[in-house]
Amino acid sequence: MNQHHTPPPTPPDAPRDLLGAYAIGATDADEAARVREYLHNTPEAQADLGDAAMTAALMMAAVPRRDPPPALRDKLLQAARATSASQPTQRTQPVRPPAPTLQALPKVVSPPVQPPTARARTPWVAWVAGAAAAVLLFMNVYWMSEVNSLRARQADLERQSAEQVASLQAQSDAQLAQIEQIKQAEMNEAMTLMVSGAKAELMDDDGEMRAMVMWEPGQAEGVMFTHSLPSLDDTRTYQLWLIDEQGNPISAGTFTVDNDGRATLMFSAADALDAFAGLGISVEPMGGSPTPTTTPLALAQL
Amino acid sequence: MSDAPQSVEIVLLSRIRDGDETALAEFYDRFGRLVYSVTYHVLQNDTLAEEVTQDTFLKIWTRAHQWDATRGKITTWLLTIARYTAIDRLRTEQRRDGKGQVDLEEVVNVLGETASIDDPFWADEQLVRDILNDLPTDQRQVLELAYFRDMSHTEMAQALGLPLGTVKGRVRAGLAKLRNLWLQRTEING
């Protein structure tokens, strides 16, 4: 080989031939730019890139094993806790404290989707799951919007009611009751209009509605909104329970309320919510309980 | 990997998405060693690997909803996050230290390491290790440098003192051989 001979510049590689190198990060900046352009213009090449990436990922399986420091686990959990406390809006759902029990948890998580395999993927399963999630998200956003609107309307009604009460102090209790009935009727009407699907109102011992749960018939996902629940100290949390036909409570998650006693909780059950006999909310130690440890403060029969 | 563990992983991820700290702990118990192994393999430093491992699991904690079942197994997704997080840190550390190149002797030593097979969550670990051992050393070397040390064709050519075309050829041949060996072995075992 002639050491002094400068080889002629080689023509640039075809982007197709660089897909593997791109997948493992070996491409130089100009090569990467050409590959990205190729991928943009040739969507079917994404499959080849995915194949190359999966092949390259095999290398991670052969990495020599090494034990992490024992303290790392606790550090991670502390950091996760801090993240939850400082950045709750990063989640797709409100951050909740630790779920209650290992026994109850599998019953309340989303039904497992069909796991993919490296060779035979089932995109339609993921699509269906994605579509379902999108529908649920849409419903949630819709409900949130409607509830916010309703809350604003309720505030107006309460303000109007207060004004009316002030002006009607001299009038009879019957007239006041009539106003309250109208207000409640409007509230109920709005709620009914708001939700085309199923709903359940969780009432306290005084017959006051403390929470509403809404879901689409036949679906295992629901959303709960609370109203005027007292704030709790840091050692306690609210817990929503699904009550099965045998009367067994199954945790649907824990939640805390804001200063106005409001909370929104999306939850999933192992079965369609229509199959359950009732719903309940109880106050539990922070982190939740396997079964209710206090008398439910609000209940609903389905 | 069987479907059963994957189902468990999906359930764990679902619980993590719901903010279940217990699920994060279980997820860490299941994958912490694997993630730490990958981050250490990239960074070759215990302190940095510890920090990056924590960062990786915090990303899972806050982005569990981003996992897409159509784009691979949870393990692959997790380790890809770990690898990229480690590489980002490697870039940062190299800039901080003014160190533009990796220690090749170190890489060669890493390539020669062996490890115990005790991770039940990556059932094909031994198979993969056998396949990598069957790759020609020069091909495996460039794949390692690119994949775990974030080195481009040009950087590898400079570091190894090889023509650029040779490096590109080794990368391409190494990946093709890796894929073929994987297909052959899995067909034999499958």
PDB file of N, CA and C in Angstrom, chain A residues 102-173:
ATOM      1  N   LEU A 102     -50.931  -4.738  47.188  1.00  0.00           N
ATOM      2  CA  LEU A 102     -50.564  -5.580  46.056  1.00  0.00           C
ATOM      3  C   LEU A 102     -51.742  -6.448  45.653  1.00  0.00           C
ATOM      4  N   GLN A 103     -52.539  -6.847  46.640  1.00  0.00           N
ATOM      5  CA  GLN A 103     -53.652  -7.731  46.333  1.00  0.00           C
ATOM      6  C   GLN A 103     -54.693  -7.004  45.492  1.00  0.00           C
ATOM      7  N   ALA A 104     -54.951  -5.771  45.862  1.00  0.00           N
ATOM      8  CA  ALA A 104     -56.035  -5.064  45.188  1.00  0.00           C
ATOM      9  C   ALA A 104     -55.597  -4.477  43.861  1.00  0.00           C
ATOM     10  N   LEU A 105     -54.302  -4.196  43.740  1.00  0.00           N
ATOM     11  CA  LEU A 105     -53.862  -3.449  42.563  1.00  0.00           C
ATOM     12  C   LEU A 105     -54.155  -4.126  41.236  1.00  0.00           C
ATOM     13  N   PRO A 106     -53.889  -5.422  41.085  1.00  0.00           N
ATOM     14  CA  PRO A 106     -54.158  -6.005  39.775  1.00  0.00           C
ATOM     15  C   PRO A 106     -55.607  -5.873  39.363  1.00  0.00           C
ATOM     16  N   LYS A 107     -56.476  -5.674  40.339  1.00  0.00           N
ATOM     17  CA  LYS A 107     -57.880  -5.559  39.993  1.00  0.00           C
ATOM     18  C   LYS A 107     -58.234  -4.180  39.469  1.00  0.00           C
ATOM     19  N   VAL A 108     -57.396  -3.209  39.736  1.00  0.00           N
ATOM     20  CA  VAL A 108     -57.777  -1.863  39.356  1.00  0.00           C
ATOM     21  C   VAL A 108     -56.954  -1.293  38.213  1.00  0.00           C
ATOM     22  N   VAL A 109     -55.926  -1.989  37.789  1.00  0.00           N
ATOM     23  CA  VAL A 109     -55.159  -1.464  36.664  1.00  0.00           C
ATOM     24  C   VAL A 109     -55.877  -1.810  35.363  1.00  0.00           C
ATOM     25  N   SER A 110     -55.429  -1.150  34.319  1.00  0.00           N
ATOM     26  CA  SER A 110     -56.028  -1.417  33.023  1.00  0.00           C
ATOM     27  C   SER A 110     -55.797  -2.868  32.644  1.00  0.00           C
ATOM     28  N   PRO A 111     -56.727  -3.489  31.970  1.00  0.00           N
ATOM     29  CA  PRO A 111     -56.504  -4.863  31.528  1.00  0.00           C
ATOM     30  C   PRO A 111     -55.279  -4.918  30.645  1.00  0.00           C
ATOM     31  N   PRO A 112     -54.391  -5.886  30.893  1.00  0.00           N
ATOM     32  CA  PRO A 112     -53.161  -5.943  30.096  1.00  0.00           C
ATOM     33  C   PRO A 112     -53.478  -6.075  28.617  1.00  0.00           C
ATOM     34  N   VAL A 113     -52.756  -5.292  27.816  1.00  0.00           N
ATOM     35  CA  VAL A 113     -52.915  -5.438  26.381  1.00  0.00           C
ATOM     36  C   VAL A 113     -52.078  -6.623  25.929  1.00  0.00           C
ATOM     37  N   GLN A 114     -52.364  -7.119  24.735  1.00  0.00           N
ATOM     38  CA  GLN A 114     -51.606  -8.249  24.206  1.00  0.00           C
ATOM     39  C   GLN A 114     -50.155  -7.854  24.079  1.00  0.00           C
ATOM     40  N   PRO A 115     -49.240  -8.534  24.747  1.00  0.00           N
ATOM     41  CA  PRO A 115     -47.850  -8.134  24.651  1.00  0.00           C
ATOM     42  C   PRO A 115     -47.300  -8.397  23.262  1.00  0.00           C
ATOM     43  N   PRO A 116     -46.452  -7.494  22.794  1.00  0.00           N
ATOM     44  CA  PRO A 116     -45.880  -7.709  21.464  1.00  0.00           C
ATOM     45  C   PRO A 116     -44.755  -8.715  21.523  1.00  0.00           C
ATOM     46  N   THR A 117     -44.460  -9.319  20.409  1.00  0.00           N
ATOM     47  CA  THR A 117     -43.272 -10.156  20.311  1.00  0.00           C
ATOM     48  C   THR A 117     -42.363  -9.529  19.287  1.00  0.00           C
ATOM     49  N   ALA A 118     -41.095  -9.925  19.331  1.00  0.00           N
ATOM     50  CA  ALA A 118     -40.129  -9.302  18.429  1.00  0.00           C
ATOM     51  C   ALA A 118     -40.452  -9.613  16.979  1.00  0.00           C
ATOM     52  N   ARG A 119     -41.086 -10.748  16.737  1.00  0.00           N
ATOM     53  CA  ARG A 119     -41.264 -11.159  15.343  1.00  0.00           C
ATOM     54  C   ARG A 119     -42.690 -10.945  14.844  1.00  0.00           C
ATOM     55  N   ALA A 120     -43.644 -11.163  15.702  1.00  0.00           N
ATOM     56  CA  ALA A 120     -45.035 -11.043  15.261  1.00  0.00           C
ATOM     57  C   ALA A 120     -45.749 -10.020  16.114  1.00  0.00           C
ATOM     58  N   ARG A 121     -45.702  -8.810  15.676  1.00  0.00           N
ATOM     59  CA  ARG A 121     -46.371  -7.764  16.425  1.00  0.00           C
ATOM     60  C   ARG A 121     -47.824  -7.706  16.028  1.00  0.00           C
ATOM     61  N   THR A 122     -48.642  -7.162  16.888  1.00  0.00           N
ATOM     62  CA  THR A 122     -50.066  -7.055  16.611  1.00  0.00           C
ATOM     63  C   THR A 122     -50.458  -5.584  16.700  1.00  0.00           C
ATOM     64  N   PRO A 123     -50.183  -4.855  15.628  1.00  0.00           N
ATOM     65  CA  PRO A 123     -50.431  -3.420  15.668  1.00  0.00           C
ATOM     66  C   PRO A 123     -51.881  -3.078  15.947  1.00  0.00           C
ATOM     67  N   TRP A 124     -52.797  -3.976  15.502  1.00  0.00           N
ATOM     68  CA  TRP A 124     -54.199  -3.610  15.695  1.00  0.00           C
ATOM     69  C   TRP A 124     -54.572  -3.591  17.173  1.00  0.00           C
ATOM     70  N   VAL A 125     -53.887  -4.452  17.950  1.00  0.00           N
ATOM     71  CA  VAL A 125     -54.165  -4.440  19.392  1.00  0.00           C
ATOM     72  C   VAL A 125     -53.764  -3.096  19.975  1.00  0.00           C
ATOM     73  N   ALA A 126     -52.556  -2.678  19.582  1.00  0.00           N
ATOM     74  CA  ALA A 126     -52.087  -1.393  20.082  1.00  0.00           C
ATOM     75  C   ALA A 126     -52.980  -0.262  19.579  1.00  0.00           C
ATOM     76  N   TRP A 127     -53.435  -0.423  18.324  1.00  0.00           N
ATOM     77  CA  TRP A 127     -54.285   0.618  17.776  1.00  0.00           C
ATOM     78  C   TRP A 127     -55.588   0.725  18.562  1.00  0.00           C
ATOM     79  N   VAL A 128     -56.149  -0.458  18.823  1.00  0.00           N
ATOM     80  CA  VAL A 128     -57.399  -0.465  19.583  1.00  0.00           C
ATOM     81  C   VAL A 128     -57.172   0.132  20.961  1.00  0.00           C
ATOM     82  N   ALA A 129     -56.056  -0.285  21.603  1.00  0.00           N
ATOM     83  CA  ALA A 129     -55.754   0.252  22.927  1.00  0.00           C
ATOM     84  C   ALA A 129     -55.549   1.755  22.844  1.00  0.00           C
ATOM     85  N   GLY A 130     -54.826   2.171  21.812  1.00  0.00           N
ATOM     86  CA  GLY A 130     -54.593   3.599  21.632  1.00  0.00           C
ATOM     87  C   GLY A 130     -55.873   4.359  21.389  1.00  0.00           C
ATOM     88  N   ALA A 131     -56.726   3.773  20.542  1.00  0.00           N
ATOM     89  CA  ALA A 131     -57.996   4.430  20.254  1.00  0.00           C
ATOM     90  C   ALA A 131     -58.852   4.525  21.516  1.00  0.00           C
ATOM     91  N   ALA A 132     -58.837   3.432  22.296  1.00  0.00           N
ATOM     92  CA  ALA A 132     -59.614   3.444  23.533  1.00  0.00           C
ATOM     93  C   ALA A 132     -59.082   4.507  24.484  1.00  0.00           C
ATOM     94  N   ALA A 133     -57.753   4.580  24.544  1.00  0.00           N
ATOM     95  CA  ALA A 133     -57.161   5.592  25.419  1.00  0.00           C
ATOM     96  C   ALA A 133     -57.523   6.988  24.938  1.00  0.00           C
ATOM     97  N   ALA A 134     -57.507   7.158  23.623  1.00  0.00           N
ATOM     98  CA  ALA A 134     -57.839   8.466  23.066  1.00  0.00           C
ATOM     99  C   ALA A 134     -59.284   8.836  23.374  1.00  0.00           C
ATOM    100  N   VAL A 135     -60.171   7.841  23.243  1.00  0.00           N
ATOM    101  CA  VAL A 135     -61.575   8.098  23.543  1.00  0.00           C
ATOM    102  C   VAL A 135     -61.736   8.470  25.002  1.00  0.00           C
ATOM    103  N   LEU A 136     -61.043   7.706  25.858  1.00  0.00           N
ATOM    104  CA  LEU A 136     -61.139   7.981  27.287  1.00  0.00           C
ATOM    105  C   LEU A 136     -60.596   9.366  27.605  1.00  0.00           C
ATOM    106  N   LEU A 137     -59.469   9.681  26.964  1.00  0.00           N
ATOM    107  CA  LEU A 137     -58.886  10.989  27.199  1.00  0.00           C
ATOM    108  C   LEU A 137     -59.840  12.077  26.742  1.00  0.00           C
ATOM    109  N   PHE A 138     -60.435  11.858  25.562  1.00  0.00           N
ATOM    110  CA  PHE A 138     -61.378  12.837  25.058  1.00  0.00           C
ATOM    111  C   PHE A 138     -62.556  13.000  26.020  1.00  0.00           C
ATOM    112  N   MET A 139     -63.043  11.835  26.478  1.00  0.00           N
ATOM    113  CA  MET A 139     -64.178  11.889  27.403  1.00  0.00           C
ATOM    114  C   MET A 139     -63.801  12.641  28.665  1.00  0.00           C
ATOM    115  N   ASN A 140     -62.578  12.375  29.126  1.00  0.00           N
ATOM    116  CA  ASN A 140     -62.146  13.024  30.356  1.00  0.00           C
ATOM    117  C   ASN A 140     -62.047  14.532  30.169  1.00  0.00           C
ATOM    118  N   VAL A 141     -61.418  14.901  29.056  1.00  0.00           N
ATOM    119  CA  VAL A 141     -61.294  16.327  28.782  1.00  0.00           C
ATOM    120  C   VAL A 141     -62.674  16.958  28.658  1.00  0.00           C
ATOM    121  N   TYR A 142     -63.573  16.220  27.971  1.00  0.00           N
ATOM    122  CA  TYR A 142     -64.917  16.726  27.794  1.00  0.00           C
ATOM    123  C   TYR A 142     -65.604  16.898  29.145  1.00  0.00           C
ATOM    124  N   TRP A 143     -65.476  15.840  29.937  1.00  0.00           N
ATOM    125  CA  TRP A 143     -66.132  15.904  31.248  1.00  0.00           C
ATOM    126  C   TRP A 143     -65.546  17.013  32.119  1.00  0.00           C
ATOM    127  N   MET A 144     -64.209  17.108  32.062  1.00  0.00           N
ATOM    128  CA  MET A 144     -63.567  18.153  32.854  1.00  0.00           C
ATOM    129  C   MET A 144     -64.087  19.516  32.440  1.00  0.00           C
ATOM    130  N   SER A 145     -64.161  19.699  31.108  1.00  0.00           N
ATOM    131  CA  SER A 145     -64.652  20.967  30.594  1.00  0.00           C
ATOM    132  C   SER A 145     -66.076  21.226  31.060  1.00  0.00           C
ATOM    133  N   GLU A 146     -66.893  20.180  30.942  1.00  0.00           N
ATOM    134  CA  GLU A 146     -68.290  20.330  31.342  1.00  0.00           C
ATOM    135  C   GLU A 146     -68.424  20.580  32.838  1.00  0.00           C
ATOM    136  N   VAL A 147     -67.631  19.874  33.590  1.00  0.00           N
ATOM    137  CA  VAL A 147     -67.730  20.046  35.043  1.00  0.00           C
ATOM    138  C   VAL A 147     -67.259  21.429  35.449  1.00  0.00           C
ATOM    139  N   ASN A 148     -66.178  21.879  34.814  1.00  0.00           N
ATOM    140  CA  ASN A 148     -65.722  23.230  35.117  1.00  0.00           C
ATOM    141  C   ASN A 148     -66.808  24.244  34.788  1.00  0.00           C
ATOM    142  N   SER A 149     -67.423  24.032  33.644  1.00  0.00           N
ATOM    143  CA  SER A 149     -68.512  24.915  33.252  1.00  0.00           C
ATOM    144  C   SER A 149     -69.642  24.849  34.270  1.00  0.00           C
ATOM    145  N   LEU A 150     -69.916  23.625  34.701  1.00  0.00           N
ATOM    146  CA  LEU A 150     -70.986  23.413  35.661  1.00  0.00           C
ATOM    147  C   LEU A 150     -70.663  24.066  36.994  1.00  0.00           C
ATOM    148  N   ARG A 151     -69.375  23.939  37.354  1.00  0.00           N
ATOM    149  CA  ARG A 151     -68.981  24.551  38.623  1.00  0.00           C
ATOM    150  C   ARG A 151     -69.157  26.066  38.570  1.00  0.00           C
ATOM    151  N   ALA A 152     -68.792  26.624  37.416  1.00  0.00           N
ATOM    152  CA  ALA A 152     -68.974  28.062  37.263  1.00  0.00           C
ATOM    153  C   ALA A 152     -70.455  28.423  37.358  1.00  0.00           C
ATOM    154  N   ARG A 153     -71.254  27.582  36.744  1.00  0.00           N
ATOM    155  CA  ARG A 153     -72.691  27.825  36.779  1.00  0.00           C
ATOM    156  C   ARG A 153     -73.225  27.665  38.203  1.00  0.00           C
ATOM    157  N   GLN A 154     -72.681  26.669  38.882  1.00  0.00           N
ATOM    158  CA  GLN A 154     -73.110  26.442  40.256  1.00  0.00           C
ATOM    159  C   GLN A 154     -72.730  27.637  41.129  1.00  0.00           C
ATOM    160  N   ALA A 155     -71.510  28.154  40.879  1.00  0.00           N
ATOM    161  CA  ALA A 155     -71.082  29.315  41.657  1.00  0.00           C
ATOM    162  C   ALA A 155     -72.014  30.490  41.418  1.00  0.00           C
ATOM    163  N   ASP A 156     -72.390  30.669  40.151  1.00  0.00           N
ATOM    164  CA  ASP A 156     -73.338  31.745  39.831  1.00  0.00           C
ATOM    165  C   ASP A 156     -74.651  31.532  40.549  1.00  0.00           C
ATOM    166  N   LEU A 157     -75.105  30.298  40.503  1.00  0.00           N
ATOM    167  CA  LEU A 157     -76.372  29.991  41.169  1.00  0.00           C
ATOM    168  C   LEU A 157     -76.277  30.249  42.669  1.00  0.00           C
ATOM    169  N   GLU A 158     -75.140  29.855  43.230  1.00  0.00           N
ATOM    170  CA  GLU A 158     -74.982  30.058  44.669  1.00  0.00           C
ATOM    171  C   GLU A 158     -74.923  31.537  45.008  1.00  0.00           C
ATOM    172  N   ARG A 159     -74.237  32.281  44.122  1.00  0.00           N
ATOM    173  CA  ARG A 159     -74.162  33.719  44.352  1.00  0.00           C
ATOM    174  C   ARG A 159     -75.545  34.342  44.237  1.00  0.00           C
ATOM    175  N   GLN A 160     -76.231  33.913  43.169  1.00  0.00           N
ATOM    176  CA  GLN A 160     -77.598  34.436  42.998  1.00  0.00           C
ATOM    177  C   GLN A 160     -78.470  34.023  44.173  1.00  0.00           C
ATOM    178  N   SER A 161     -78.246  32.774  44.588  1.00  0.00           N
ATOM    179  CA  SER A 161     -79.042  32.269  45.690  1.00  0.00           C
ATOM    180  C   SER A 161     -78.767  33.076  46.950  1.00  0.00           C
ATOM    181  N   ALA A 162     -77.478  33.373  47.164  1.00  0.00           N
ATOM    182  CA  ALA A 162     -77.128  34.145  48.354  1.00  0.00           C
ATOM    183  C   ALA A 162     -77.769  35.520  48.306  1.00  0.00           C
ATOM    184  N   GLU A 163     -77.753  36.119  47.109  1.00  0.00           N
ATOM    185  CA  GLU A 163     -78.383  37.442  46.972  1.00  0.00           C
ATOM    186  C   GLU A 163     -79.880  37.349  47.236  1.00  0.00           C
ATOM    187  N   GLN A 164     -80.420  36.273  46.671  1.00  0.00           N
ATOM    188  CA  GLN A 164     -81.862  36.097  46.870  1.00  0.00           C
ATOM    189  C   GLN A 164     -82.167  35.836  48.343  1.00  0.00           C
ATOM    190  N   VAL A 165     -81.277  35.042  48.952  1.00  0.00           N
ATOM    191  CA  VAL A 165     -81.505  34.748  50.374  1.00  0.00           C
ATOM    192  C   VAL A 165     -81.485  36.029  51.187  1.00  0.00           C
ATOM    193  N   ALA A 166     -80.501  36.892  50.836  1.00  0.00           N
ATOM    194  CA  ALA A 166     -80.407  38.147  51.578  1.00  0.00           C
ATOM    195  C   ALA A 166     -81.671  38.972  51.431  1.00  0.00           C
ATOM    196  N   SER A 167     -82.187  38.951  50.216  1.00  0.00           N
ATOM    197  CA  SER A 167     -83.375  39.791  49.979  1.00  0.00           C
ATOM    198  C   SER A 167     -84.646  39.110  50.459  1.00  0.00           C
ATOM    199  N   LEU A 168     -84.551  37.805  50.659  1.00  0.00           N
ATOM    200  CA  LEU A 168     -85.759  37.065  51.028  1.00  0.00           C
ATOM    201  C   LEU A 168     -85.769  36.666  52.498  1.00  0.00           C
ATOM    202  N   GLN A 169     -84.842  37.256  53.242  1.00  0.00           N
ATOM    203  CA  GLN A 169     -84.748  36.844  54.643  1.00  0.00           C
ATOM    204  C   GLN A 169     -86.091  36.968  55.354  1.00  0.00           C
ATOM    205  N   ALA A 170     -86.824  37.939  54.895  1.00  0.00           N
ATOM    206  CA  ALA A 170     -88.096  38.176  55.568  1.00  0.00           C
ATOM    207  C   ALA A 170     -89.180  37.221  55.057  1.00  0.00           C
ATOM    208  N   GLN A 171     -88.871  36.544  53.991  1.00  0.00           N
ATOM    209  CA  GLN A 171     -89.900  35.679  53.420  1.00  0.00           C
ATOM    210  C   GLN A 171     -89.893  34.312  54.100  1.00  0.00           C
ATOM    211  N   SER A 172     -90.799  33.502  53.687  1.00  0.00           N
ATOM    212  CA  SER A 172     -91.002  32.238  54.398  1.00  0.00           C
ATOM    213  C   SER A 172     -89.947  31.201  54.045  1.00  0.00           C
ATOM    214  N   ASP A 173     -89.751  30.212  54.909  1.00  0.00           N
ATOM    215  CA  ASP A 173     -88.839  29.107  54.650  1.00  0.00           C
ATOM    216  C   ASP A 173     -89.259  28.323  53.404  1.00  0.00           C
TER     217      ASP A 173
END
